[in-house]
mmCIF file of C-alpha atoms in Angstrom:
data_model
loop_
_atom_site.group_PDB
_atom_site.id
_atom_site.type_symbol
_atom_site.label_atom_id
_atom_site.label_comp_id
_atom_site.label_asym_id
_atom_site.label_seq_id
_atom_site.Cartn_x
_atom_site.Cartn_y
_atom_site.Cartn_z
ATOM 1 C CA UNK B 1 13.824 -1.101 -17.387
ATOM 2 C CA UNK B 2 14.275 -4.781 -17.358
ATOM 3 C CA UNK B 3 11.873 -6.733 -15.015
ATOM 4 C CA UNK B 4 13.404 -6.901 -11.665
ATOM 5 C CA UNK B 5 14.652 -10.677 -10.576
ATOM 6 C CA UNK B 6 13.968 -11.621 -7.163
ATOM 7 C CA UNK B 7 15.277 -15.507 -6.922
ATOM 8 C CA UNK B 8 17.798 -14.403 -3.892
ATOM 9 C CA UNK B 9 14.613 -14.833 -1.653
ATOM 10 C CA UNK B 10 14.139 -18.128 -3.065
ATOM 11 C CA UNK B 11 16.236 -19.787 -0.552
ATOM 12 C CA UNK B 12 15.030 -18.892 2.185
ATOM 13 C CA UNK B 13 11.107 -19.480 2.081
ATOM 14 C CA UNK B 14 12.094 -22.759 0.339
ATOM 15 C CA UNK B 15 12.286 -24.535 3.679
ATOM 16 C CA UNK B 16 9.030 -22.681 4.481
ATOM 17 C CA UNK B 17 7.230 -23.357 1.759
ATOM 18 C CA UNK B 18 7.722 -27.149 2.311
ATOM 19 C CA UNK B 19 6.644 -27.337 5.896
ATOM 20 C CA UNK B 20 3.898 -25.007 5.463
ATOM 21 C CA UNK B 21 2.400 -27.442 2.905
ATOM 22 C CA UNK B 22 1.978 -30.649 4.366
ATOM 23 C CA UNK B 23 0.800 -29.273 7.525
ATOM 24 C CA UNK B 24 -2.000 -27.631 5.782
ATOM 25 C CA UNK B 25 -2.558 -30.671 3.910
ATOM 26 C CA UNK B 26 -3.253 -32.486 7.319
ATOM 27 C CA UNK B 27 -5.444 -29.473 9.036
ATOM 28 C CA UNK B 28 -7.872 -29.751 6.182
ATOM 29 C CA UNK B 29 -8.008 -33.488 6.241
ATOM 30 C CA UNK B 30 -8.623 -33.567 9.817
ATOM 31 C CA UNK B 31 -11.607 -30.411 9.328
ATOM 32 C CA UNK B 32 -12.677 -32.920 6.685
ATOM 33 C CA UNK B 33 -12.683 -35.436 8.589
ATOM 34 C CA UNK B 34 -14.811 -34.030 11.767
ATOM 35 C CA UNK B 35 -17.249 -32.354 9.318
ATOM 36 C CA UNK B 36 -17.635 -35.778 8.014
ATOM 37 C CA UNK B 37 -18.340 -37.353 10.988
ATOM 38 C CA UNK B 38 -20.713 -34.770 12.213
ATOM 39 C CA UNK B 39 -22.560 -34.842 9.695
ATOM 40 C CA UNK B 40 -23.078 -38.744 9.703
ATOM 41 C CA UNK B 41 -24.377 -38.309 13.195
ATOM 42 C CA UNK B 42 -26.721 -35.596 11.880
ATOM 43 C CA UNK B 43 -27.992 -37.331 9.465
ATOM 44 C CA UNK B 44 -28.054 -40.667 11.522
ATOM 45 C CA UNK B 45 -30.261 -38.534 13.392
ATOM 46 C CA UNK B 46 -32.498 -37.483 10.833
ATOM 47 C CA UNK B 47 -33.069 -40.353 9.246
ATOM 48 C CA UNK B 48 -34.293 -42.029 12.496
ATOM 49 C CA UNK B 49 -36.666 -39.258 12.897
ATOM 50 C CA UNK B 50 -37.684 -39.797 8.973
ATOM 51 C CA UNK B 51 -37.003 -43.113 7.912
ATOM 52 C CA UNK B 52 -39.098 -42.870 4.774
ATOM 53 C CA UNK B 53 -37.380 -39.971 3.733
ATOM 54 C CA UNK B 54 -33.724 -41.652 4.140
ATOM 55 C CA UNK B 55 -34.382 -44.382 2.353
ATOM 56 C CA UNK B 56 -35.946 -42.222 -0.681
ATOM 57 C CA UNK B 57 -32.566 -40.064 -0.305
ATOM 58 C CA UNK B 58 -30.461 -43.277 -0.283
ATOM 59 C CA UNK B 59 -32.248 -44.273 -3.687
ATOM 60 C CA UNK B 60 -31.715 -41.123 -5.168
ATOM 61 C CA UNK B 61 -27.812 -40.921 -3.832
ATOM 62 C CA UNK B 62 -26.785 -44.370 -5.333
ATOM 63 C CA UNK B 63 -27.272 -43.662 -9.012
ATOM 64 C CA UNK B 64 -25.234 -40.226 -8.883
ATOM 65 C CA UNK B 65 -22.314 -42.240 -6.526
ATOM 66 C CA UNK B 66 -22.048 -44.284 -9.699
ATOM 67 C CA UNK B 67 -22.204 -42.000 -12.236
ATOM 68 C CA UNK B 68 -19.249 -40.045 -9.907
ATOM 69 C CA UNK B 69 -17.522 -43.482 -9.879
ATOM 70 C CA UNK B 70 -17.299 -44.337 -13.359
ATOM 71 C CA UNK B 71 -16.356 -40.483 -14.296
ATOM 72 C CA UNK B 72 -13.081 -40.946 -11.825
ATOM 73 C CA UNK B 73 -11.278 -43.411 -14.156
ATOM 74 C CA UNK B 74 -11.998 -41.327 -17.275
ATOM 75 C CA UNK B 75 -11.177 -38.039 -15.894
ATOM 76 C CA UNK B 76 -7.492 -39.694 -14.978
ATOM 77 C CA UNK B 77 -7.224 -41.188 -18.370
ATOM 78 C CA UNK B 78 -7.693 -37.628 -20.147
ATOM 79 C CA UNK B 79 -4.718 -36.442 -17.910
ATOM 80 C CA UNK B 80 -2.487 -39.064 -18.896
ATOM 81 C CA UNK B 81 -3.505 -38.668 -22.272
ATOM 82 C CA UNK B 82 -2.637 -35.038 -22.369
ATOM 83 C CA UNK B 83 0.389 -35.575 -20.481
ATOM 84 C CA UNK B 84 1.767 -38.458 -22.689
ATOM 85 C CA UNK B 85 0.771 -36.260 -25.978
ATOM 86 C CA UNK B 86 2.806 -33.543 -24.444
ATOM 87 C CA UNK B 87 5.394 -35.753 -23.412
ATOM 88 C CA UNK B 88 5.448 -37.246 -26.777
ATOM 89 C CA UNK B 89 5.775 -33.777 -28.691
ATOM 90 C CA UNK B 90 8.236 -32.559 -26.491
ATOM 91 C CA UNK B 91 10.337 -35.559 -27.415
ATOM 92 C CA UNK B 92 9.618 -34.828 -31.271
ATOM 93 C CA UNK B 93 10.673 -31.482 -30.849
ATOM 94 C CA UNK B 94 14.200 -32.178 -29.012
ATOM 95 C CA UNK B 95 15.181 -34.861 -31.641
ATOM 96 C CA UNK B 96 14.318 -32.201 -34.320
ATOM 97 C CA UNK B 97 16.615 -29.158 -32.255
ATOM 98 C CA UNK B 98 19.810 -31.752 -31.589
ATOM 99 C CA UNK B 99 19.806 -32.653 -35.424
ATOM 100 C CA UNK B 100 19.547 -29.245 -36.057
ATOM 101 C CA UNK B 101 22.317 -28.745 -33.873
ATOM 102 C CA UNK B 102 24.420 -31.199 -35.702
ATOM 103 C CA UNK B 103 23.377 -29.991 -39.517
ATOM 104 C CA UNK B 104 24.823 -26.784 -38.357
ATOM 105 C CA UNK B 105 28.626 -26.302 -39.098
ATOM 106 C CA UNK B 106 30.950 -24.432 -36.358
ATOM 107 C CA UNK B 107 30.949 -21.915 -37.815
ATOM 108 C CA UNK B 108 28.824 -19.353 -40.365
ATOM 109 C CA UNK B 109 30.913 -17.620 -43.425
ATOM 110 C CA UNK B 110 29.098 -14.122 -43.860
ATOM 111 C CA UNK B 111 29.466 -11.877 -47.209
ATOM 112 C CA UNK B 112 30.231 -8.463 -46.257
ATOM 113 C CA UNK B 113 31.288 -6.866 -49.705
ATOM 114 C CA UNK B 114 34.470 -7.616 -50.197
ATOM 115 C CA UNK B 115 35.753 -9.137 -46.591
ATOM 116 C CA UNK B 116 34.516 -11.903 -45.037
ATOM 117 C CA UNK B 117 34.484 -12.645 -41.938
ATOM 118 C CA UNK B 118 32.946 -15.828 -39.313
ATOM 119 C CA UNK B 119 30.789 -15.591 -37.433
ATOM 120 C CA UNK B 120 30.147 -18.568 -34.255
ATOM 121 C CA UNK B 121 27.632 -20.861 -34.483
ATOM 122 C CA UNK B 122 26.368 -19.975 -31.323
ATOM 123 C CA UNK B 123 25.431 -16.301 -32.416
ATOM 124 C CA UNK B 124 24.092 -17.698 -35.840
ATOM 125 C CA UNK B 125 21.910 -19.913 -34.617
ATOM 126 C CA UNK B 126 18.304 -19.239 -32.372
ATOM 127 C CA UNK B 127 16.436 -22.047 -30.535
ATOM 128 C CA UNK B 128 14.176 -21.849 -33.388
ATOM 129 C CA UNK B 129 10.778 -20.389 -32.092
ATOM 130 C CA UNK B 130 11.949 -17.201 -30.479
ATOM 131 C CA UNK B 131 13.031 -13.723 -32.621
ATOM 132 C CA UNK B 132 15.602 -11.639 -31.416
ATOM 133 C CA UNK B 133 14.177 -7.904 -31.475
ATOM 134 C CA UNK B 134 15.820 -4.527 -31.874
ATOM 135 C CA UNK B 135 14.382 -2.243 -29.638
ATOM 136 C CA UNK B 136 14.172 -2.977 -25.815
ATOM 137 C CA UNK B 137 11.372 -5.502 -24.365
ATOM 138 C CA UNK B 138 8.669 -3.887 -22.517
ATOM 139 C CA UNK B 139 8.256 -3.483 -18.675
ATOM 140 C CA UNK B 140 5.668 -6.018 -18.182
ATOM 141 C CA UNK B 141 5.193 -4.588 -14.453
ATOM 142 C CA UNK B 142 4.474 -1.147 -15.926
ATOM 143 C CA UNK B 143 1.741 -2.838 -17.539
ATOM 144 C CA UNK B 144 -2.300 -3.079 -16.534
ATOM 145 C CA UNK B 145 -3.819 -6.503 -16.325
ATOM 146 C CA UNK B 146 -5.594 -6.017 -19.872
ATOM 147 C CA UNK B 147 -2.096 -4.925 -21.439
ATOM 148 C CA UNK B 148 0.332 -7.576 -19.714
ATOM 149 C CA UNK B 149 -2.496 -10.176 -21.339
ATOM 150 C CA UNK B 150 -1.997 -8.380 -25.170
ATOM 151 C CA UNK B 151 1.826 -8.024 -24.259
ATOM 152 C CA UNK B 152 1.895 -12.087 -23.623
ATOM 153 C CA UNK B 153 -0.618 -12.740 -26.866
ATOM 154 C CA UNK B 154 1.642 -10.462 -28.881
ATOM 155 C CA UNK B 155 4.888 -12.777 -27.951
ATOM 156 C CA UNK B 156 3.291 -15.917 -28.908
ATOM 157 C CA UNK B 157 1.930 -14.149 -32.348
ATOM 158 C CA UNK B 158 5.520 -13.099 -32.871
ATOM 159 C CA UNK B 159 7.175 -16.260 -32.407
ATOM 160 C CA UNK B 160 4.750 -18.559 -34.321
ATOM 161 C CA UNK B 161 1.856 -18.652 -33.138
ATOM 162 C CA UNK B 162 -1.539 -18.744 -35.146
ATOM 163 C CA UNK B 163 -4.972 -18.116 -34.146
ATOM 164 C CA UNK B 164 -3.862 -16.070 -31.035
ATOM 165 C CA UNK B 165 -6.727 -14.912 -29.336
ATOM 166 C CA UNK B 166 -7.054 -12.653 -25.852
ATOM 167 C CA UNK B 167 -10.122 -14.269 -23.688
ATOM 168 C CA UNK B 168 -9.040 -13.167 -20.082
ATOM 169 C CA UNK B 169 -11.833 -11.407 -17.749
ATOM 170 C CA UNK B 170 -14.702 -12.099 -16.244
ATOM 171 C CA UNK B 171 -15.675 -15.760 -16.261
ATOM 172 C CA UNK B 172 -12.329 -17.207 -18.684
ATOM 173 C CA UNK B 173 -11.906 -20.205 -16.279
ATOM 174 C CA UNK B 174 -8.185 -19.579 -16.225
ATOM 175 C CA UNK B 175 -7.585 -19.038 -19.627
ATOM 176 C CA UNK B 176 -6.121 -15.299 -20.406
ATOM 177 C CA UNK B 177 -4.422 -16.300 -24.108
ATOM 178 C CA UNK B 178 -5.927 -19.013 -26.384
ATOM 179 C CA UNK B 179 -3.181 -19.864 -29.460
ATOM 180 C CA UNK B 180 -1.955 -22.754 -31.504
ATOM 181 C CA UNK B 181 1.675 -23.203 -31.334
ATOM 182 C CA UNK B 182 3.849 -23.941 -34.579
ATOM 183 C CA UNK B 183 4.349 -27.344 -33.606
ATOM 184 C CA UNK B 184 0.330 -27.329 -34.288
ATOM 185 C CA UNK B 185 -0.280 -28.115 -30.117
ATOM 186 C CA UNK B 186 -3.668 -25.941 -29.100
ATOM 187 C CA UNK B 187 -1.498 -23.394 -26.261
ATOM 188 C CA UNK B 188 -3.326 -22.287 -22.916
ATOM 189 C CA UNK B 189 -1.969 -19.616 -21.472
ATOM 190 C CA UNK B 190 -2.695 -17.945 -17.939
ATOM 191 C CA UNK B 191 -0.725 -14.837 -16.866
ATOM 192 C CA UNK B 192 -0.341 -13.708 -13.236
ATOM 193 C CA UNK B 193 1.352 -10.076 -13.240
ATOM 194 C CA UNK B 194 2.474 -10.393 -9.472
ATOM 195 C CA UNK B 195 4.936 -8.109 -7.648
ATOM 196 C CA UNK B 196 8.423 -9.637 -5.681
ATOM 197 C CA UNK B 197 6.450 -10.225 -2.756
ATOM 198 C CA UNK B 198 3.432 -11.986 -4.585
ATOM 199 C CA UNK B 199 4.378 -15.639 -5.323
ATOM 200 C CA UNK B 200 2.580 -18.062 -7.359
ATOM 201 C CA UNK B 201 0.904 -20.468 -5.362
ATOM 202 C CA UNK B 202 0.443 -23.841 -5.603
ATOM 203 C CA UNK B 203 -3.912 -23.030 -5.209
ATOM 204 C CA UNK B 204 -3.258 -20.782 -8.568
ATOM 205 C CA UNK B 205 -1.945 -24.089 -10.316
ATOM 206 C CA UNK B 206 -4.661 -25.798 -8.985
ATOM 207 C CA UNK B 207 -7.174 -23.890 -9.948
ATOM 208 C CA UNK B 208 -5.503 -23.949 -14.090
ATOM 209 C CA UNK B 209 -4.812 -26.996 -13.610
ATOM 210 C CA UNK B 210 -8.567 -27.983 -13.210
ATOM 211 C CA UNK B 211 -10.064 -26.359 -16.227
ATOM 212 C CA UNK B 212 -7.075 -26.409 -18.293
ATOM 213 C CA UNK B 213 -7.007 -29.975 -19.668
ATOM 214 C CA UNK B 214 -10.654 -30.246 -19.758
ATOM 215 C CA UNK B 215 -12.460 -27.029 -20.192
ATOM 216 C CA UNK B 216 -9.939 -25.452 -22.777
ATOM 217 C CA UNK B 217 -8.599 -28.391 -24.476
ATOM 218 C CA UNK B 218 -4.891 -27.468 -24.084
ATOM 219 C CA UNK B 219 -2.029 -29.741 -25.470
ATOM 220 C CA UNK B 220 0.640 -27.293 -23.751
ATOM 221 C CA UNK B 221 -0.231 -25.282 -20.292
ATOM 222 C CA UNK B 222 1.513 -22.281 -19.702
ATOM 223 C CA UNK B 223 1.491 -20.136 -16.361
ATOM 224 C CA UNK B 224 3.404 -16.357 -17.026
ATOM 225 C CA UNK B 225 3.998 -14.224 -14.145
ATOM 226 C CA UNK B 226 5.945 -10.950 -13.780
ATOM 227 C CA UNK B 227 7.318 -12.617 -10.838
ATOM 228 C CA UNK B 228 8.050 -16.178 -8.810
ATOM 229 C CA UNK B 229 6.434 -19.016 -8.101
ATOM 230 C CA UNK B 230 6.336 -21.126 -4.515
ATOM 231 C CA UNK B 231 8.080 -24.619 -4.307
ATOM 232 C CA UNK B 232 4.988 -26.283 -3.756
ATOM 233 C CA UNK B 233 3.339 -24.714 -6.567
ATOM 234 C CA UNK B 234 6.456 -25.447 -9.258
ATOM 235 C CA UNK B 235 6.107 -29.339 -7.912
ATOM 236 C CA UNK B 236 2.184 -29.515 -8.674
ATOM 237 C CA UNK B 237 3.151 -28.032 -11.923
ATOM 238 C CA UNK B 238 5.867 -30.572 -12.563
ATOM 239 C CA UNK B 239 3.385 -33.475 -11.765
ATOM 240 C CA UNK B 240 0.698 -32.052 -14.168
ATOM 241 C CA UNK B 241 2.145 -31.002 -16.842
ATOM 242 C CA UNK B 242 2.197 -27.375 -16.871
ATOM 243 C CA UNK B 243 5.139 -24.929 -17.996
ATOM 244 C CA UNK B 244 5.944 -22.176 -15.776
ATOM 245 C CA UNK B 245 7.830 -18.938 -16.930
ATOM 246 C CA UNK B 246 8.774 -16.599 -14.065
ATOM 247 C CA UNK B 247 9.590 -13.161 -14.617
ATOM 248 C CA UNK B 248 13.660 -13.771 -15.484
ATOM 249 C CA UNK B 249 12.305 -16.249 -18.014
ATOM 250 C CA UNK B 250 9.860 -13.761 -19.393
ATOM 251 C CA UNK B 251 12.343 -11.524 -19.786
ATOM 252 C CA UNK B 252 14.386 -13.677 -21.543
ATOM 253 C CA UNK B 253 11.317 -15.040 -23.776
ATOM 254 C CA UNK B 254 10.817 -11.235 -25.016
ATOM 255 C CA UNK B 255 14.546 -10.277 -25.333
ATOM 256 C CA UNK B 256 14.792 -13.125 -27.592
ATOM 257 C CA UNK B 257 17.813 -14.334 -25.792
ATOM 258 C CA UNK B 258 15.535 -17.314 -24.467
ATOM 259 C CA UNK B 259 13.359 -20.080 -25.641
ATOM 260 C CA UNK B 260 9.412 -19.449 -25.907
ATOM 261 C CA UNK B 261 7.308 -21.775 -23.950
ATOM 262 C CA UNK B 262 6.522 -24.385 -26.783
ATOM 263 C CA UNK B 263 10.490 -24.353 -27.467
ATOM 264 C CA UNK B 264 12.172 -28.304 -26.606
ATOM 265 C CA UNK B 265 14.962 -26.276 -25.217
ATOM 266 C CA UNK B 266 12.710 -25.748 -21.841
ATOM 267 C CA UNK B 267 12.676 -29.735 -21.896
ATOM 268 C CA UNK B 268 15.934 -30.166 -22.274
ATOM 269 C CA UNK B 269 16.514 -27.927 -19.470
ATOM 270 C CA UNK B 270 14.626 -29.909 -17.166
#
């Protein structure tokens, strides 16, 4: 049973989604805010009560301030980095698909015994990275969380991959599938089996996107889900880097009639 596709709904918590956002945005910045201020009167308070003890604070505060300080700058430069590399191999990878394209006459003469007959281009010719299969894909939704993590590993082994590797559980940091695409980037993979009325969220990206780049060393983020993901969430993904596949693009992905995540095809798509 294919995976059931739920983008009708999309519409209408778009308009939601984008007003809920930025008004939560500016309710935590004004709890920041107060919580900040309170506590600069309690301490203000404190410290006149305890002036030696301030000052010894305020000595111990101003080395790990800078050490905070100078990490800033570097932390953004690793993002770029791994955003330009990405950027950069994505670019590689379309260039090498469009002269594909072009090598490729319109047509494919197939040997059948004694007839021969053509066949389009368009059916002899995959993205490159995916395999069409025979037998039905699998009902990812039918699936428990340790087997919709195998199911995803066993896709990326399929259609290139090397050194696949299953790490999700207890303390993974957000990574569920560890593999090294055949373009040679090191892949990242966290899958989210949600139901129709599950989204994605934009905290679920946020929480990848803060170990992916640094704690796993990824060169190409991916996000799977059995279902959607929120318009807030697809945005912070956008900005950062990260590939999303939803569940009609899984589908796809494991039907072979779509491209894998790695595939230029997704870039060209925008």
């Amino acid at each position: 049973m294919p995976i059931r596709n739920t983008r009708s709904t999309a519409g209408r918590h778009h308009s939601v989604d984008r007003l809920s956002g930025p008004l939560v945005a500016l309710g935590l910045i004004g709890a920041l805010l107060c919580a900040v201020v309170l506590l600069f009167i309690r301490f203000a308070d404190w410290a006149g009560a305890h002036p030696v003890a301030a000052v010894l604070l305020a000595l111990l505060a101003v080395p790990v301030l800078y050490v905070l300080f100078r990490a800033m700058p570097r932390t953004r430069e690793l993002r770029r980095a791994a955003r330009a590399g990405m950027a950069q191999a994505d670019r590689e990878l379309a260039d090498a698909a469009r002269a594909t394209d072009l090598a490729v006459p319109s047509a494919a003469a197939v040997q059948d015994r004694d007839t021969v007959r053509l066949v389009p281009a368009s059916a002899a010719v995959h993205d490159g990275f995916t395999t069409e299969l025979p037998d039905p894909e699998p009902d990812f939704t039918d699936l428990d969380p340790d087997g919709f993590e195998a199911a995803v590993a066993a896709l990326c082994e399929r259609d290139g991959c090397t050194d696949v590797e299953v790490v999700g559980g207890a303390g993974d940091l957000g990574a569920d599938v560890l593999a090294t695409a055949p373009d040679g980037r090191r892949v990242v993979v966290q899958c989210k089996q949600y139901g129709p009325t599950n989204k994605v969220g934009s905290q679920d990206l946020q929480r990848f996107g803060g170990t992916c780049w640094t704690v796993h060393g990824a060169q190409l983020a991916v996000v799977v889900t059995t279902g959607e993901f929120t318009a807030p969430a697809e945005e912070y993904a956008a900005a950062c880097g990260i590939r999303c596949i939803d569940g009609s693009a899984l589908t796809a992905w494991a039907e072979g009639s779509g491209p894998a995540p790695w595939s230029a095809l997704l870039t060209d798509r925008g």
